[in-house]
Amino acid sequence: MSAPDPSETPQPSTATSWDDLLARGTEHIQRAFHELTAATSDYAGHSPDLIWGNLQTPEYAQEVLRMVANLHQLPDDSKAGAAERTARARYLGQDGRTYHVLLGEQALMTGIGGPAVMRAQLEHLLAALDTPGLRLGIIPARARLHVYPGDGFGIHDGTRVEVEGYRGCETITDPKRVGLFHRAFRLLQESAVYGQDARALITEAMRGW
């Protein structure tokens, strides 16, 4: 599959364009990211303190988007937004797509929606470890880092980076800046654990909920 055409999905690269998108609600934004996911064949991403969007349960996703709506003082369309976000999971293991995802251990402990939501979310994460095409690493809280964590980001087909935070979402396509995120990902990966070690961290976190 070819790399996505940046013109095919909204690119909130400035505060003004982000505000314009956000004013239309979380469902609209999540639909844009759903379309980007569908157009991406190779993904690498880092999520330091939240579960990666494509692996979120509906309840977890809805709570996160409810917080977004509350922060930005928007009408609460979090249920519809969560439906768009969780629909991205259909692309896991499909058509040869590959996903390499790094989670900070904090993501397993950040309290989203309370204990029941978190237990279900971590059970879902455990089940996802064996998904074809998905390589999931977890960076232990006490691991020695080779780069500071920074914001969460996703690299789409090696050429487009999406960075999200309170300031909004930034789309980066400049090759030099994209290359910086590739380097950051490689350095973060050096601190991550996989397979049974990752499973053990998730299982231990579940005991705390």
Coordinates of N, CA and C in Angstrom, one line a residue:
M1 N 0.8 -1.2 0.0 CA 0.0 0.0 0.0 C 0.9 1.2 0.0
S2 N 0.5 2.3 -0.8 CA 1.4 3.5 -0.9 C 1.2 4.3 0.3
A3 N 2.1 5.2 0.5 CA 2.1 6.2 1.7 C 0.8 7.1 1.5
P4 N 0.2 7.5 2.6 CA -1.0 8.3 2.5 C -0.7 9.7 2.0
D5 N -1.6 10.2 1.2 CA -1.5 11.6 0.7 C -2.0 12.5 1.8
P6 N -1.1 13.4 2.3 CA -1.5 14.3 3.4 C -2.7 15.1 3.1
S7 N -3.0 15.3 1.9 CA -4.2 16.1 1.6 C -5.5 15.3 1.8
E8 N -5.4 14.0 2.0 CA -6.6 13.2 2.2 C -7.3 13.3 3.5
T9 N -6.5 13.8 4.5 CA -7.1 13.9 5.9 C -6.7 15.3 6.4
P10 N -7.6 15.8 7.3 CA -7.3 17.1 7.9 C -6.0 17.1 8.6
Q11 N -5.2 18.2 8.5 CA -3.9 18.3 9.1 C -3.9 19.5 10.1
P12 N -4.2 19.2 11.4 CA -4.2 20.3 12.3 C -2.8 20.7 12.7
S13 N -2.1 21.4 11.8 CA -0.7 21.7 12.1 C -0.5 23.1 12.8
T14 N -1.5 23.8 13.0 CA -1.4 25.1 13.6 C -2.5 25.2 14.7
A15 N -2.4 26.1 15.6 CA -3.4 26.3 16.7 C -4.8 26.6 16.0
T16 N -4.8 27.4 15.0 CA -6.0 27.8 14.4 C -6.7 26.7 13.7
S17 N -6.0 25.9 12.9 CA -6.7 24.7 12.2 C -7.1 23.7 13.2
W18 N -6.3 23.5 14.3 CA -6.8 22.6 15.4 C -8.1 23.0 16.0
D19 N -8.2 24.3 16.3 CA -9.4 24.9 16.9 C -10.6 24.7 16.0
D20 N -10.3 24.9 14.7 CA -11.4 24.7 13.7 C -11.9 23.3 13.7
L21 N -11.0 22.3 13.7 CA -11.4 20.9 13.8 C -12.1 20.6 15.1
L22 N -11.5 21.0 16.2 CA -12.0 20.7 17.5 C -13.4 21.3 17.7
A23 N -13.7 22.4 17.1 CA -15.0 23.0 17.3 C -16.1 22.2 16.7
R24 N -15.7 21.2 15.8 CA -16.7 20.3 15.2 C -16.8 19.1 16.0
G25 N -16.1 18.9 17.1 CA -16.3 17.8 18.0 C -15.3 16.7 17.8
T26 N -15.2 15.9 18.9 CA -14.2 14.8 18.9 C -14.5 13.7 17.8
E27 N -15.8 13.5 17.4 CA -16.1 12.5 16.4 C -15.4 12.9 15.1
H28 N -15.5 14.2 14.7 CA -14.9 14.6 13.5 C -13.4 14.3 13.5
I29 N -12.7 14.7 14.6 CA -11.3 14.5 14.7 C -10.9 13.0 14.6
Q30 N -11.7 12.2 15.3 CA -11.4 10.8 15.4 C -11.7 10.1 14.0
R31 N -12.6 10.6 13.3 CA -12.9 10.1 11.9 C -11.7 10.4 11.0
A32 N -11.1 11.6 11.2 CA -9.9 11.9 10.4 C -8.7 11.0 10.7
F33 N -8.5 10.7 12.0 CA -7.5 9.7 12.3 C -7.8 8.3 11.9
H34 N -9.1 8.0 11.9 CA -9.5 6.7 11.4 C -9.1 6.5 9.9
E35 N -9.4 7.6 9.1 CA -9.0 7.6 7.7 C -7.5 7.5 7.5
L36 N -6.8 8.2 8.4 CA -5.3 8.1 8.3 C -4.8 6.7 8.6
T37 N -5.4 6.1 9.6 CA -5.1 4.7 9.9 C -5.3 3.7 8.8
A38 N -6.4 3.9 8.1 CA -6.8 3.1 7.0 C -5.8 3.2 5.8
A39 N -5.2 4.4 5.7 CA -4.3 4.7 4.6 C -2.8 4.3 5.0
T40 N -2.6 3.9 6.2 CA -1.2 3.6 6.7 C -0.9 2.1 6.7
S41 N 0.2 1.8 6.1 CA 0.6 0.4 6.1 C 1.7 0.0 7.1
D42 N 2.5 1.0 7.5 CA 3.5 0.8 8.5 C 3.5 1.9 9.5
Y43 N 3.4 1.6 10.8 CA 3.2 2.6 11.8 C 4.2 2.3 13.0
A44 N 4.8 3.4 13.5 CA 5.6 3.3 14.7 C 5.1 4.4 15.7
G45 N 4.9 4.1 16.9 CA 4.4 5.2 17.8 C 4.8 5.0 19.2
H46 N 4.8 6.1 20.0 CA 5.1 6.1 21.4 C 4.0 6.8 22.2
S47 N 3.5 6.1 23.2 CA 2.5 6.7 24.1 C 3.0 6.6 25.5
P48 N 3.5 7.6 26.1 CA 4.1 7.5 27.4 C 3.2 7.3 28.6
D49 N 1.9 7.8 28.5 CA 1.1 7.8 29.7 C -0.4 7.4 29.4
L50 N -0.7 7.1 28.2 CA -2.1 6.6 27.9 C -1.9 5.3 27.0
I51 N -2.9 4.5 27.1 CA -2.9 3.3 26.2 C -3.1 3.8 24.7
W52 N -2.4 3.2 23.8 CA -2.4 3.6 22.4 C -3.9 3.5 21.9
G53 N -4.3 4.5 21.1 CA -5.7 4.6 20.7 C -6.2 3.4 20.0
N54 N -5.5 2.7 19.1 CA -6.0 1.6 18.4 C -6.2 0.4 19.3
L55 N -5.7 0.4 20.6 CA -5.9 -0.7 21.5 C -6.8 -0.3 22.7
Q56 N -7.5 0.8 22.6 CA -8.3 1.3 23.7 C -9.7 0.6 23.6
T57 N -10.3 0.2 24.8 CA -11.6 -0.3 24.8 C -12.6 0.9 24.6
P58 N -13.8 0.6 24.2 CA -14.8 1.7 24.1 C -14.9 2.6 25.4
E59 N -15.0 1.9 26.5 CA -15.2 2.6 27.8 C -14.0 3.5 28.1
Y60 N -12.8 3.0 27.9 CA -11.6 3.8 28.1 C -11.5 5.0 27.1
A61 N -11.8 4.7 25.8 CA -11.7 5.8 24.8 C -12.7 6.9 25.1
Q62 N -13.9 6.5 25.5 CA -15.0 7.4 25.8 C -14.6 8.3 26.9
E63 N -14.0 7.8 27.9 CA -13.6 8.6 29.1 C -12.5 9.6 28.7
V64 N -11.5 9.1 27.9 CA -10.4 10.0 27.4 C -11.0 11.2 26.6
L65 N -11.9 10.9 25.7 CA -12.5 11.9 24.9 C -13.4 12.8 25.6
R66 N -14.1 12.3 26.7 CA -14.9 13.1 27.6 C -14.0 14.2 28.2
M67 N -12.8 13.7 28.6 CA -11.8 14.7 29.2 C -11.4 15.8 28.2
V68 N -11.2 15.4 27.0 CA -10.9 16.3 25.9 C -12.0 17.3 25.8
A69 N -13.2 16.9 25.7 CA -14.3 17.8 25.5 C -14.5 18.7 26.7
N70 N -14.2 18.2 27.9 CA -14.3 19.0 29.1 C -13.2 20.1 29.1
L71 N -12.0 19.7 28.8 CA -10.9 20.7 28.8 C -11.1 21.8 27.8
H72 N -11.6 21.4 26.6 CA -11.8 22.4 25.5 C -13.2 23.0 25.5
Q73 N -14.0 22.7 26.5 CA -15.3 23.2 26.7 C -16.2 23.0 25.4
L74 N -16.2 21.7 25.0 CA -17.0 21.4 23.8 C -18.3 20.6 24.2
P75 N -19.2 20.5 23.4 CA -20.3 19.6 23.6 C -19.8 18.2 23.7
D76 N -20.3 17.4 24.6 CA -19.8 16.0 24.8 C -20.3 15.0 23.8
D77 N -19.5 14.8 22.8 CA -19.8 13.8 21.8 C -18.9 12.6 21.9
S78 N -18.4 12.3 23.1 CA -17.4 11.3 23.3 C -17.8 9.9 22.9
K79 N -19.1 9.6 23.0 CA -19.5 8.2 22.7 C -19.3 8.0 21.2
A80 N -19.7 9.0 20.4 CA -19.5 8.9 18.9 C -18.0 9.0 18.6
G81 N -17.2 9.8 19.3 CA -15.8 9.9 19.0 C -15.1 8.6 19.3
A82 N -15.5 7.9 20.5 CA -14.9 6.7 20.9 C -15.2 5.6 19.8
A83 N -16.4 5.6 19.3 CA -16.8 4.6 18.2 C -15.8 4.7 17.0
E84 N -15.5 6.0 16.6 CA -14.5 6.2 15.5 C -13.1 5.7 15.9
R85 N -12.7 6.0 17.2 CA -11.4 5.7 17.6 C -11.2 4.2 17.7
T86 N -12.1 3.5 18.3 CA -12.0 2.0 18.5 C -12.2 1.3 17.2
A87 N -12.8 1.9 16.2 CA -12.9 1.3 14.9 C -11.6 1.1 14.2
R88 N -10.6 1.8 14.6 CA -9.2 1.6 14.0 C -8.7 0.2 14.3
A89 N -9.1 -0.4 15.3 CA -8.6 -1.7 15.7 C -8.8 -2.7 14.6
R90 N -9.8 -2.5 13.7 CA -10.0 -3.5 12.6 C -8.9 -3.6 11.7
Y91 N -7.9 -2.7 11.7 CA -6.8 -2.7 10.7 C -5.6 -3.5 11.3
L92 N -5.7 -3.8 12.5 CA -4.6 -4.7 13.1 C -4.6 -6.0 12.5
G93 N -3.5 -6.4 12.0 CA -3.3 -7.7 11.4 C -4.0 -7.9 10.0
Q94 N -4.4 -6.7 9.4 CA -5.1 -6.8 8.1 C -4.1 -6.3 7.0
D95 N -4.2 -7.0 5.9 CA -3.5 -6.6 4.7 C -2.0 -6.4 4.9
G96 N -1.4 -7.1 5.7 CA 0.1 -7.0 5.9 C 0.5 -5.7 6.7
R97 N -0.4 -5.0 7.3 CA 0.0 -3.8 8.0 C 0.8 -4.2 9.2
T98 N 1.8 -3.3 9.5 CA 2.6 -3.5 10.7 C 2.6 -2.3 11.7
Y99 N 2.6 -2.7 12.9 CA 2.5 -1.7 14.0 C 3.6 -2.0 15.0
H100 N 4.4 -1.0 15.3 CA 5.4 -1.1 16.4 C 5.1 0.0 17.4
V101 N 4.6 -0.4 18.6 CA 4.1 0.5 19.5 C 4.9 0.4 20.9
L102 N 5.3 1.6 21.4 CA 5.9 1.6 22.7 C 5.0 2.3 23.7
L103 N 4.7 1.7 24.8 CA 4.0 2.3 25.9 C 4.9 2.6 27.1
G104 N 4.7 3.7 27.7 CA 5.4 3.9 29.0 C 4.6 3.0 30.0
E105 N 5.3 2.5 31.0 CA 4.6 1.7 32.1 C 3.6 2.6 32.7
Q106 N 3.8 3.9 32.7 CA 2.8 4.8 33.3 C 1.4 4.6 32.7
A107 N 1.4 4.3 31.4 CA 0.1 4.1 30.7 C -0.7 3.0 31.3
L108 N -0.1 2.1 32.0 CA -0.8 1.0 32.6 C -1.4 1.4 34.0
M109 N -0.9 2.6 34.4 CA -1.3 3.0 35.8 C -2.1 4.3 35.8
T110 N -2.1 5.0 34.7 CA -2.9 6.3 34.6 C -4.4 6.0 34.8
G111 N -5.0 6.6 35.8 CA -6.4 6.2 36.1 C -7.4 6.8 35.2
I112 N -7.8 6.1 34.2 CA -8.8 6.5 33.3 C -10.1 5.8 33.5
G113 N -11.1 6.4 34.0 CA -12.5 5.8 34.2 C -12.6 5.0 35.4
G114 N -11.6 4.8 36.2 CA -11.8 4.0 37.5 C -11.3 2.6 37.3
P115 N -11.3 1.8 38.4 CA -10.8 0.5 38.4 C -11.4 -0.5 37.4
A116 N -12.7 -0.5 37.3 CA -13.4 -1.4 36.4 C -13.0 -1.2 34.9
V117 N -12.9 0.1 34.5 CA -12.5 0.5 33.2 C -11.1 0.0 32.9
M118 N -10.2 0.3 33.9 CA -8.8 0.0 33.8 C -8.5 -1.5 33.8
R119 N -9.2 -2.3 34.6 CA -9.0 -3.7 34.5 C -9.4 -4.3 33.2
A120 N -10.5 -3.8 32.7 CA -11.0 -4.3 31.3 C -10.0 -3.9 30.3
Q121 N -9.5 -2.7 30.4 CA -8.5 -2.2 29.4 C -7.2 -3.0 29.4
L122 N -6.7 -3.3 30.6 CA -5.5 -4.1 30.7 C -5.7 -5.5 30.2
E123 N -6.8 -6.1 30.5 CA -7.2 -7.4 30.0 C -7.2 -7.4 28.5
H124 N -7.7 -6.4 27.9 CA -7.7 -6.2 26.4 C -6.3 -6.1 25.9
L125 N -5.5 -5.4 26.6 CA -4.1 -5.2 26.2 C -3.4 -6.5 26.2
L126 N -3.6 -7.3 27.2 CA -3.0 -8.6 27.3 C -3.4 -9.5 26.1
A127 N -4.6 -9.5 25.8 CA -5.1 -10.3 24.7 C -4.5 -9.8 23.3
A128 N -4.2 -8.5 23.2 CA -3.7 -8.0 22.0 C -2.3 -8.3 21.7
L129 N -1.5 -8.8 22.7 CA -0.1 -9.0 22.6 C 0.2 -10.0 21.5
D130 N -0.7 -10.9 21.2 CA -0.5 -11.9 20.2 C -1.1 -11.6 18.8
T131 N -1.5 -10.3 18.6 CA -2.1 -9.9 17.4 C -1.1 -9.9 16.3
P132 N -1.3 -10.5 15.1 CA -0.4 -10.5 14.0 C -0.1 -9.1 13.5
G133 N 1.1 -8.8 13.2 CA 1.5 -7.5 12.8 C 1.8 -6.5 13.8
L134 N 1.5 -6.8 15.1 CA 1.7 -5.8 16.2 C 2.9 -6.2 17.0
R135 N 3.8 -5.3 17.2 CA 4.9 -5.5 18.1 C 4.7 -4.4 19.2
L136 N 4.4 -4.9 20.4 CA 4.1 -4.0 21.5 C 5.2 -4.1 22.6
G137 N 5.9 -3.0 22.8 CA 6.9 -2.9 23.8 C 6.5 -1.9 25.0
I138 N 6.9 -2.2 26.2 CA 6.6 -1.4 27.3 C 7.9 -0.9 27.9
I139 N 8.0 0.4 28.2 CA 9.2 1.0 28.8 C 9.0 1.0 30.3
P140 N 9.7 0.2 31.0 CA 9.5 0.1 32.5 C 9.8 1.5 33.1
A141 N 9.0 1.8 34.2 CA 9.2 3.1 34.8 C 10.6 3.4 35.3
R142 N 11.3 2.3 35.7 CA 12.7 2.5 36.2 C 13.7 2.2 35.2
A143 N 13.3 2.0 34.0 CA 14.3 1.7 32.9 C 15.2 2.9 32.7
R144 N 16.5 2.6 32.4 CA 17.4 3.7 32.0 C 17.0 4.2 30.6
L145 N 16.7 5.5 30.5 CA 16.3 6.1 29.2 C 17.5 6.6 28.5
H146 N 17.5 6.6 27.2 CA 18.5 7.2 26.3 C 18.1 8.5 25.6
V147 N 16.8 8.8 25.9 CA 16.3 10.1 25.4 C 15.1 10.4 26.3
Y148 N 14.8 11.7 26.5 CA 13.7 12.1 27.4 C 12.4 11.7 26.7
P149 N 11.4 11.3 27.5 CA 10.2 10.8 26.9 C 9.4 11.7 25.9
G150 N 9.3 13.0 26.2 CA 8.6 13.9 25.3 C 7.1 13.5 25.2
D151 N 6.5 14.1 24.2 CA 5.1 13.9 23.9 C 4.9 12.5 23.2
G152 N 3.6 12.0 23.2 CA 3.3 10.9 22.4 C 3.3 11.3 21.0
F153 N 3.7 10.3 20.1 CA 3.7 10.6 18.7 C 3.5 9.3 17.9
G154 N 3.1 9.5 16.6 CA 2.9 8.4 15.7 C 3.6 8.7 14.4
I155 N 4.3 7.7 13.9 CA 5.0 7.9 12.6 C 4.3 7.0 11.5
H156 N 3.7 7.6 10.5 CA 2.9 6.9 9.5 C 3.7 6.7 8.2
D157 N 3.9 5.5 7.9 CA 4.6 5.1 6.7 C 6.0 5.8 6.6
G158 N 6.6 6.1 7.7 CA 7.9 6.6 7.7 C 8.0 8.1 7.3
T159 N 7.0 8.7 6.9 CA 7.1 10.1 6.3 C 6.2 11.1 6.9
R160 N 5.3 10.7 7.8 CA 4.4 11.7 8.4 C 4.3 11.4 9.9
V161 N 4.5 12.4 10.7 CA 4.4 12.3 12.2 C 3.2 13.1 12.7
E162 N 2.5 12.5 13.6 CA 1.4 13.2 14.3 C 1.8 13.3 15.8
V163 N 1.8 14.5 16.3 CA 2.1 14.7 17.7 C 0.9 15.4 18.4
E164 N 0.5 14.8 19.6 CA -0.7 15.3 20.2 C -0.3 15.8 21.7
G165 N -1.1 16.8 22.1 CA -0.9 17.3 23.5 C -2.0 18.3 23.8
Y166 N -1.8 19.0 24.9 CA -2.8 20.1 25.2 C -2.9 21.1 24.1
R167 N -1.8 21.4 23.5 CA -1.8 22.5 22.5 C -2.5 22.1 21.2
G168 N -2.9 20.8 21.1 CA -3.6 20.4 19.9 C -2.8 19.3 19.3
C169 N -3.0 19.1 18.0 CA -2.3 18.1 17.2 C -1.4 18.8 16.1
E170 N -0.2 18.3 16.0 CA 0.7 18.9 15.0 C 1.1 17.8 14.0
T171 N 0.9 18.1 12.7 CA 1.3 17.2 11.6 C 2.7 17.6 11.1
I172 N 3.6 16.7 11.0 CA 5.0 17.0 10.6 C 5.3 16.1 9.4
T173 N 5.7 16.8 8.3 CA 6.1 16.0 7.1 C 7.5 16.4 6.6
D174 N 8.1 17.5 7.2 CA 9.5 17.9 6.8 C 10.4 16.8 7.1
P175 N 11.2 16.3 6.1 CA 12.0 15.1 6.3 C 13.0 15.2 7.5
K176 N 13.6 16.4 7.7 CA 14.5 16.5 8.8 C 13.9 16.3 10.1
R177 N 12.7 16.9 10.3 CA 12.0 16.8 11.5 C 11.4 15.4 11.7
V178 N 11.0 14.8 10.6 CA 10.5 13.4 10.7 C 11.6 12.5 11.2
G179 N 12.8 12.7 10.6 CA 14.0 11.9 11.0 C 14.3 12.0 12.5
L180 N 14.1 13.2 13.1 CA 14.3 13.3 14.5 C 13.4 12.4 15.3
F181 N 12.2 12.2 14.9 CA 11.2 11.3 15.6 C 11.6 9.8 15.3
H182 N 12.1 9.5 14.2 CA 12.7 8.2 14.0 C 13.8 7.9 15.0
R183 N 14.7 8.8 15.1 CA 15.8 8.7 16.1 C 15.3 8.5 17.5
A184 N 14.3 9.4 17.9 CA 13.8 9.3 19.2 C 13.1 7.9 19.4
F185 N 12.4 7.4 18.4 CA 11.8 6.1 18.6 C 12.8 5.0 18.8
R186 N 13.9 5.1 18.0 CA 14.9 4.0 18.2 C 15.6 4.1 19.6
L187 N 15.8 5.3 20.1 CA 16.4 5.5 21.4 C 15.4 5.0 22.5
L188 N 14.1 5.3 22.4 CA 13.1 4.8 23.3 C 13.0 3.3 23.3
Q189 N 13.1 2.7 22.1 CA 13.0 1.3 22.0 C 14.1 0.5 22.7
E190 N 15.3 1.2 22.9 CA 16.4 0.5 23.6 C 16.0 0.3 25.1
S191 N 15.0 1.0 25.6 CA 14.7 0.8 27.0 C 13.4 -0.1 27.2
A192 N 12.8 -0.5 26.1 CA 11.6 -1.2 26.1 C 11.8 -2.7 26.3
V193 N 10.8 -3.4 26.9 CA 10.7 -4.8 27.0 C 9.6 -5.4 26.2
Y194 N 9.7 -6.6 25.8 CA 8.7 -7.2 24.9 C 8.3 -8.6 25.4
G195 N 7.3 -9.2 24.7 CA 7.0 -10.6 25.0 C 6.6 -10.8 26.4
Q196 N 7.2 -11.9 27.1 CA 6.8 -12.3 28.4 C 7.1 -11.2 29.4
D197 N 8.1 -10.4 29.2 CA 8.5 -9.3 30.1 C 7.4 -8.2 30.1
A198 N 6.9 -7.9 28.9 CA 5.8 -6.9 28.7 C 4.5 -7.5 29.4
R199 N 4.3 -8.8 29.1 CA 3.1 -9.4 29.7 C 3.1 -9.3 31.3
A200 N 4.3 -9.5 31.8 CA 4.5 -9.5 33.3 C 4.2 -8.1 33.8
L201 N 4.6 -7.1 33.1 CA 4.3 -5.7 33.6 C 2.8 -5.4 33.6
I202 N 2.1 -5.8 32.5 CA 0.7 -5.6 32.4 C 0.0 -6.4 33.5
T203 N 0.4 -7.6 33.7 CA -0.3 -8.4 34.7 C -0.1 -7.8 36.1
E204 N 1.1 -7.3 36.4 CA 1.4 -6.7 37.7 C 0.5 -5.4 37.8
A205 N 0.4 -4.7 36.8 CA -0.4 -3.5 36.9 C -1.9 -3.8 37.1
M206 N -2.4 -4.9 36.6 CA -3.8 -5.3 36.8 C -4.0 -5.6 38.3
R207 N -3.0 -6.1 39.0 CA -3.2 -6.4 40.4 C -3.5 -5.1 41.2
G208 N -2.9 -4.0 40.7 CA -3.1 -2.7 41.4 C -4.5 -2.1 41.2
W209 N -5.2 -2.6 40.2 CA -6.6 -2.1 40.0 C -7.6 -3.0 40.5

